[in-house]
Amino acid sequence: MNDALPSMDDLVACPQCDNLHVAQDLPEGMRACCQRCGHVLMSSQKTAVARIISLALTAFVLMIAAITFPFLSLNAGGVQNATSVIDAVLAFSDGLAFPLAIAVAFFIVVLPLTRLTALIYALGPLVRERKPYRGARIAFGLAERLRPWSMAEIFIVGVTVALIKVAGMAAVTIGPAFWAFAGVVVITILKDQLICRYSIWEALDQVKA
């Protein structure tokens, strides 16, 4: 037998188990899953990109609200103190804790906003069925590389644990920024579930490097 091997451009590697598959055109509304582990490799949904952009824009607005409005307020012994995410970062800005302030600001604020901005820039023209902007592949690659380092959800978990411990010593009032951050976490999870990376890379190949 002299069967021709598929081109490397037609192969899709599963991001979970690295099993190779041959890419094929999918009917509308269908999904292709890894034969080994069942991970979703491709999907064909015309409205997926529009929903991704909508969720990314919503998460961006919520992130701005999360760092602008009060995060929580404490009332102990008649003394009330309200704080925001920026106040929490600035609390570590003195002395030896300054590197911690930079790390908190970087992982909780800067990276999530950078990832959302890169995603909106890369996929925005695709919603209007136009060619991607120049550098869209770089922007989407940046968004993908930053995904493991965007730690808004870890921040929410840490704050929740701290609130449980503090609740017995002071009256805690959760501010709008807390719910905005929680909304960012939920929307980010939904957005990442919608992203079909293979289809997006194929669409971004329309622009010349």
Coordinates of C-alpha atoms in Angstrom, one line a residue:
M1 CA 0.0 0.0 0.0
N2 CA 1.2 3.5 -0.7
D3 CA -1.3 5.7 1.1
A4 CA -0.4 9.4 1.2
L5 CA 0.2 10.8 4.6
P6 CA -1.9 13.9 5.6
S7 CA -0.2 17.3 5.5
M8 CA 1.0 18.7 8.8
D9 CA -1.3 21.6 8.3
D10 CA -4.3 19.2 8.4
L11 CA -3.3 17.6 11.7
V12 CA -4.8 18.7 15.0
A13 CA -3.1 17.8 18.3
C14 CA -5.3 17.3 21.4
P15 CA -4.2 19.9 24.0
Q16 CA -5.0 17.3 26.7
C17 CA -3.3 14.1 25.6
D18 CA -1.4 15.2 22.4
N19 CA -3.2 12.6 20.2
L20 CA -3.1 13.6 16.5
H21 CA -6.3 13.9 14.4
V22 CA -6.9 14.9 10.8
A23 CA -8.9 18.1 10.6
Q24 CA -12.2 18.0 8.6
D25 CA -14.9 20.4 7.8
L26 CA -17.7 20.1 10.3
P27 CA -21.5 20.7 9.7
E28 CA -22.9 23.7 11.5
G29 CA -23.5 23.1 15.2
M30 CA -21.3 20.0 15.4
R31 CA -18.3 19.3 17.5
A32 CA -15.3 17.1 17.0
C33 CA -13.8 15.4 20.1
C34 CA -10.5 13.6 20.8
Q35 CA -10.9 9.9 20.2
R36 CA -8.6 9.1 23.2
C37 CA -9.7 11.5 26.0
G38 CA -12.9 13.1 24.7
H39 CA -11.6 16.7 24.8
V40 CA -13.4 19.1 22.4
L41 CA -11.0 19.8 19.5
M42 CA -13.2 21.7 17.0
S43 CA -16.6 23.2 16.9
S44 CA -18.7 24.8 14.1
Q45 CA -20.9 27.6 15.4
K46 CA -21.2 30.8 13.4
T47 CA -22.3 32.7 16.5
A48 CA -19.5 31.5 18.7
V49 CA -17.1 34.3 17.9
A50 CA -19.8 36.9 18.5
R51 CA -20.6 35.4 21.9
I52 CA -16.9 35.3 22.8
I53 CA -16.5 39.0 22.0
S54 CA -19.6 39.8 23.9
L55 CA -18.4 38.0 27.0
A56 CA -14.9 39.5 26.7
L57 CA -16.3 43.0 26.5
T58 CA -18.6 42.3 29.5
A59 CA -15.6 40.9 31.5
F60 CA -13.6 44.0 30.5
V61 CA -16.2 46.4 31.8
L62 CA -16.6 44.3 35.0
M63 CA -12.9 44.4 35.6
I64 CA -12.9 48.2 35.4
A65 CA -15.7 48.2 37.9
A66 CA -13.9 45.7 40.1
I67 CA -10.9 48.0 40.5
T68 CA -12.8 51.2 40.8
F69 CA -15.7 50.5 43.2
P70 CA -15.3 49.5 46.9
F71 CA -14.5 45.8 47.3
L72 CA -15.7 45.4 50.9
S73 CA -16.1 47.4 54.1
L74 CA -15.4 46.4 57.7
N75 CA -17.1 47.7 60.8
A76 CA -15.5 46.8 64.2
G77 CA -16.1 48.7 67.4
G78 CA -17.9 51.5 65.6
V79 CA -14.9 52.1 63.3
Q80 CA -15.8 51.5 59.6
N81 CA -13.2 51.1 56.8
A82 CA -13.9 50.5 53.1
T83 CA -11.3 49.3 50.7
S84 CA -10.9 48.7 47.0
V85 CA -8.6 46.4 45.0
I86 CA -6.3 49.4 44.4
D87 CA -6.2 50.0 48.1
A88 CA -5.3 46.4 48.7
V89 CA -2.4 46.7 46.2
L90 CA -1.2 49.9 47.8
A91 CA -1.2 48.4 51.3
F92 CA 1.8 46.3 50.3
S93 CA 3.7 49.2 48.6
D94 CA 5.9 50.1 51.5
G95 CA 9.2 48.5 52.5
L96 CA 10.0 44.9 51.7
A97 CA 6.4 44.1 50.7
F98 CA 6.7 46.3 47.6
P99 CA 7.5 43.3 45.2
L100 CA 4.3 41.7 46.6
A101 CA 2.3 44.7 45.6
I102 CA 3.7 44.5 42.1
A103 CA 2.8 40.8 41.9
V104 CA -0.7 41.3 43.1
A105 CA -1.4 44.2 40.7
F106 CA 0.2 42.2 37.8
F107 CA -1.6 38.9 38.2
I108 CA -5.0 40.2 39.4
V109 CA -5.4 43.4 37.3
V110 CA -2.8 43.9 34.6
L111 CA -2.8 40.3 33.1
P112 CA -6.6 39.8 33.0
L113 CA -7.1 43.2 31.3
T114 CA -4.2 42.6 28.9
R115 CA -5.6 39.2 27.9
L116 CA -9.1 40.6 27.4
T117 CA -7.8 43.5 25.3
A118 CA -5.7 41.1 23.1
L119 CA -8.7 38.8 22.6
I120 CA -11.0 41.6 21.6
Y121 CA -8.4 43.0 19.2
A122 CA -7.8 39.6 17.6
L123 CA -11.4 38.5 17.2
G124 CA -13.2 41.8 16.8
P125 CA -13.1 41.9 12.9
L126 CA -14.2 38.2 12.7
V127 CA -17.6 39.2 14.1
R128 CA -18.1 41.5 11.1
E129 CA -16.7 38.8 8.8
R130 CA -13.7 41.0 7.9
K131 CA -10.1 40.2 7.7
P132 CA -8.3 40.2 11.0
Y133 CA -6.1 43.2 12.0
R134 CA -2.4 43.0 11.4
G135 CA -0.8 41.3 14.4
A136 CA -4.1 39.5 15.3
R137 CA -2.2 36.2 15.5
I138 CA 0.3 37.7 17.9
A139 CA -2.5 39.1 20.0
F140 CA -4.4 35.8 20.2
G141 CA -1.2 33.9 21.0
L142 CA -0.6 36.4 23.8
A143 CA -4.1 35.9 25.1
E144 CA -3.5 32.1 25.1
R145 CA -0.2 32.3 26.8
L146 CA -1.6 34.6 29.5
R147 CA -4.5 32.3 30.3
P148 CA -2.8 30.2 33.0
W149 CA -1.4 33.4 34.7
S150 CA -4.7 35.3 34.9
M151 CA -5.6 34.7 38.5
A152 CA -8.8 36.6 39.2
E153 CA -10.5 33.4 40.3
I154 CA -7.7 32.6 42.8
F155 CA -8.1 36.1 44.2
I156 CA -11.8 35.6 44.8
V157 CA -11.2 32.3 46.5
G158 CA -8.6 33.8 48.8
V159 CA -10.9 36.7 49.7
T160 CA -13.8 34.4 50.4
V161 CA -11.6 32.4 52.8
A162 CA -10.4 35.6 54.5
L163 CA -14.0 36.9 54.8
I164 CA -15.1 33.7 56.6
K165 CA -12.3 34.1 59.1
V166 CA -12.9 37.8 59.6
A167 CA -16.7 37.6 59.9
G168 CA -16.5 36.5 63.5
M169 CA -14.5 39.6 64.5
A170 CA -16.1 42.4 62.5
A171 CA -19.2 43.2 60.5
V172 CA -18.3 42.6 56.8
T173 CA -20.2 44.3 54.0
I174 CA -19.4 43.1 50.5
G175 CA -19.1 45.9 48.0
P176 CA -20.0 46.0 44.3
A177 CA -16.4 45.3 43.2
F178 CA -16.6 41.8 44.9
W179 CA -19.6 40.9 42.7
A180 CA -17.9 42.4 39.7
F181 CA -14.9 40.2 40.3
A182 CA -17.1 37.2 40.8
G183 CA -18.8 38.0 37.5
V184 CA -15.5 38.2 35.7
V185 CA -14.6 34.7 37.0
V186 CA -17.8 33.2 35.8
I187 CA -17.8 35.0 32.4
T188 CA -14.1 34.0 31.8
I189 CA -14.9 30.4 32.4
L190 CA -17.9 30.5 30.0
K191 CA -15.8 32.4 27.4
D192 CA -12.9 29.9 27.5
Q193 CA -15.4 27.1 27.0
L194 CA -16.6 28.7 23.8
I195 CA -13.2 29.2 22.3
C196 CA -12.4 26.8 19.5
R197 CA -8.7 27.5 19.1
Y198 CA -8.3 25.5 15.9
S199 CA -11.1 27.4 14.2
I200 CA -9.8 30.8 15.4
W201 CA -6.2 30.1 14.2
E202 CA -7.6 29.0 10.8
A203 CA -9.6 32.3 10.6
L204 CA -6.6 34.4 11.6
D205 CA -4.5 32.8 8.9
Q206 CA -6.4 35.1 6.5
V207 CA -4.2 38.0 7.4
K208 CA -0.7 38.2 6.0
A209 CA 2.2 38.0 8.5

